[in-house]
Amino acid sequence: DEALKLYYQALQIKLEALGEFHLDVANIEEGIGITCHHLGKQSEAFYHIRKSLSIWKKVLCQHSFGEASCYYSLAMVHNERGEHVQALPHIREALRIILEVFGDNHPFTAIAYHRMYLANKCVGESDAANECKEKLHELIRMVEDKMKRGIMFALGQALTMCT
């Protein structure tokens, strides 16, 4: 409860200094929501996470990682309550945003596919889960190939400098 009290104090300070529609306020609102969730205050958790989401949407005219994070937080609250079917649309939306913001070849995209895989598996959607698993493995292979090429390039540069 002490953490929640401090969050509310921080929120009040930010609201007075920056106003309601600022990304710092959105971050604090989501933090309050997650803290409320861990304290078993689910309706408060949903309220604050949704408030954060609405700020992200209003302040930025495009999708953002912050918005995707809010969708993940909403899904987390549903999942912890055993509401896996209700969590799935939030995870889908987060994946869609991550793909739009970061593209196919990014670590956040890999995490998003992994979360989508787990969500589909929880609700018994094995075909969708396997599709996400395949995309995740493709992404991992691409990252490994890039790392290998980067190491080979660095070694080549080092050898060139030594001669």
Coordinates of C-alpha atoms in Angstrom, one line a residue:
D1 CA 0.0 0.0 0.0
E2 CA 3.0 2.3 0.6
A3 CA 4.0 2.1 -3.1
L4 CA 0.5 2.9 -4.1
K5 CA 0.4 5.9 -1.8
L6 CA 3.7 7.2 -3.4
Y7 CA 2.3 6.6 -6.9
Y8 CA -0.7 8.7 -6.1
Q9 CA 1.5 11.5 -4.7
A10 CA 3.6 11.4 -7.9
L11 CA 0.5 11.5 -10.0
Q12 CA -0.7 14.6 -8.2
I13 CA 2.6 16.3 -8.7
K14 CA 2.7 15.4 -12.4
L15 CA -0.9 16.5 -12.9
E16 CA -0.3 19.9 -11.3
A17 CA 3.0 20.4 -13.2
L18 CA 2.1 19.0 -16.6
G19 CA -1.7 18.6 -16.9
E20 CA -3.8 15.5 -17.5
F21 CA -2.6 14.8 -21.0
H22 CA 1.1 14.2 -20.7
L23 CA 3.0 10.9 -21.3
D24 CA 4.5 11.1 -17.8
V25 CA 1.0 11.0 -16.4
A26 CA 0.2 8.1 -18.7
N27 CA 3.2 6.1 -17.3
I28 CA 2.2 6.8 -13.7
E29 CA -1.4 5.8 -14.4
E30 CA -0.3 2.5 -15.8
G31 CA 2.1 2.0 -12.9
I32 CA -0.8 2.6 -10.5
G33 CA -2.9 0.1 -12.4
I34 CA -0.3 -2.6 -12.2
T35 CA 0.3 -1.9 -8.5
C36 CA -3.5 -2.1 -7.9
H37 CA -3.5 -5.4 -9.7
H38 CA -0.8 -6.8 -7.5
L39 CA -2.7 -5.6 -4.4
G40 CA -5.9 -7.4 -5.6
K41 CA -7.7 -4.2 -6.5
Q42 CA -8.8 -5.3 -10.0
S43 CA -11.4 -2.6 -10.8
E44 CA -8.9 0.1 -9.9
A45 CA -6.3 -1.6 -11.9
F46 CA -8.5 -1.6 -15.0
Y47 CA -9.5 2.0 -14.4
H48 CA -5.9 3.3 -14.2
I49 CA -4.6 1.2 -17.1
R50 CA -7.5 2.3 -19.3
K51 CA -6.8 5.9 -18.3
S52 CA -3.2 5.5 -19.3
L53 CA -4.2 4.0 -22.6
S54 CA -6.6 6.9 -23.3
I55 CA -3.8 9.4 -22.6
W56 CA -1.4 7.6 -25.0
K57 CA -4.1 7.6 -27.7
K58 CA -4.9 11.3 -27.2
V59 CA -1.4 12.7 -26.9
L60 CA 0.1 10.7 -29.8
C61 CA -1.6 10.7 -33.2
Q62 CA 0.1 7.4 -34.0
H63 CA 0.6 4.0 -32.2
S64 CA 3.4 3.7 -29.7
F65 CA 5.1 1.3 -27.4
G66 CA 3.3 2.9 -24.5
E67 CA 0.0 2.1 -26.0
A68 CA 1.0 -1.6 -26.6
S69 CA 2.3 -1.7 -23.0
C70 CA -1.2 -0.7 -21.8
Y71 CA -2.8 -3.5 -23.8
Y72 CA -0.3 -6.0 -22.3
S73 CA -1.2 -4.7 -18.8
L74 CA -4.9 -5.1 -19.5
A75 CA -4.2 -8.7 -20.7
M76 CA -2.1 -9.4 -17.6
V77 CA -5.0 -8.4 -15.3
H78 CA -7.4 -10.6 -17.2
N79 CA -4.9 -13.5 -17.3
E80 CA -4.3 -13.4 -13.6
R81 CA -8.0 -13.5 -13.0
G82 CA -8.2 -16.6 -15.2
E83 CA -10.0 -14.6 -18.0
H84 CA -7.7 -15.8 -20.8
V85 CA -10.3 -15.3 -23.6
Q86 CA -10.8 -11.7 -22.5
A87 CA -7.0 -11.2 -22.5
L88 CA -6.5 -12.4 -26.1
P89 CA -7.9 -9.3 -27.9
H90 CA -5.6 -7.1 -25.9
I91 CA -2.6 -9.2 -26.7
R92 CA -3.6 -9.2 -30.4
E93 CA -3.9 -5.4 -30.4
A94 CA -0.5 -5.1 -28.7
L95 CA 1.1 -7.4 -31.3
R96 CA -0.5 -5.4 -34.1
I97 CA 0.8 -2.1 -32.7
I98 CA 4.3 -3.6 -32.1
L99 CA 4.4 -4.8 -35.7
E100 CA 3.3 -1.3 -36.9
V101 CA 5.8 0.6 -34.7
F102 CA 8.9 -1.7 -34.9
G103 CA 8.3 -3.9 -37.9
D104 CA 9.0 -7.7 -38.3
N105 CA 12.6 -7.6 -37.3
H106 CA 12.9 -6.3 -33.7
P107 CA 13.3 -7.8 -30.2
F108 CA 10.0 -6.3 -29.1
T109 CA 8.3 -8.1 -32.0
A110 CA 9.8 -11.4 -30.8
I111 CA 8.5 -10.7 -27.3
A112 CA 5.1 -9.9 -28.8
Y113 CA 5.0 -13.1 -30.8
H114 CA 6.0 -15.1 -27.7
R115 CA 3.1 -13.5 -25.7
M116 CA 0.7 -14.2 -28.5
Y117 CA 1.9 -17.8 -28.6
L118 CA 1.3 -18.2 -24.9
A119 CA -2.1 -16.5 -25.0
N120 CA -3.3 -18.7 -27.9
K121 CA -2.0 -21.8 -26.1
C122 CA -4.0 -20.9 -23.0
V123 CA -7.3 -20.7 -24.8
G124 CA -6.6 -23.9 -26.8
E125 CA -6.0 -22.2 -30.2
S126 CA -3.1 -24.5 -31.1
D127 CA -3.0 -23.6 -34.8
A128 CA -2.7 -19.9 -34.0
A129 CA -0.2 -20.7 -31.3
N130 CA 1.9 -22.7 -33.7
E131 CA 1.8 -19.9 -36.3
C132 CA 3.1 -17.5 -33.7
K133 CA 5.8 -20.0 -32.6
E134 CA 7.0 -20.3 -36.2
K135 CA 7.2 -16.5 -36.7
L136 CA 9.1 -16.3 -33.4
H137 CA 11.6 -19.0 -34.6
E138 CA 12.0 -17.2 -37.9
L139 CA 12.7 -14.0 -36.1
I140 CA 15.3 -15.7 -33.8
R141 CA 17.0 -17.2 -36.9
M142 CA 17.2 -13.8 -38.5
V143 CA 18.7 -12.2 -35.4
E144 CA 21.2 -15.0 -35.1
D145 CA 22.2 -14.6 -38.8
K146 CA 22.6 -10.8 -38.2
M147 CA 24.7 -11.4 -35.1
K148 CA 27.0 -13.9 -37.0
R149 CA 27.4 -11.4 -39.9
G150 CA 28.2 -8.6 -37.4
I151 CA 30.8 -10.7 -35.7
M152 CA 32.4 -11.7 -39.0
F153 CA 32.4 -8.0 -40.1
A154 CA 34.0 -7.0 -36.8
L155 CA 36.6 -9.8 -37.0
G156 CA 37.4 -8.7 -40.6
Q157 CA 37.8 -5.1 -39.5
A158 CA 40.1 -6.2 -36.7
L159 CA 42.2 -8.3 -39.0
T160 CA 42.4 -5.4 -41.5
M161 CA 43.6 -3.1 -38.7
C162 CA 46.3 -5.6 -37.6
T163 CA 47.9 -5.9 -41.1

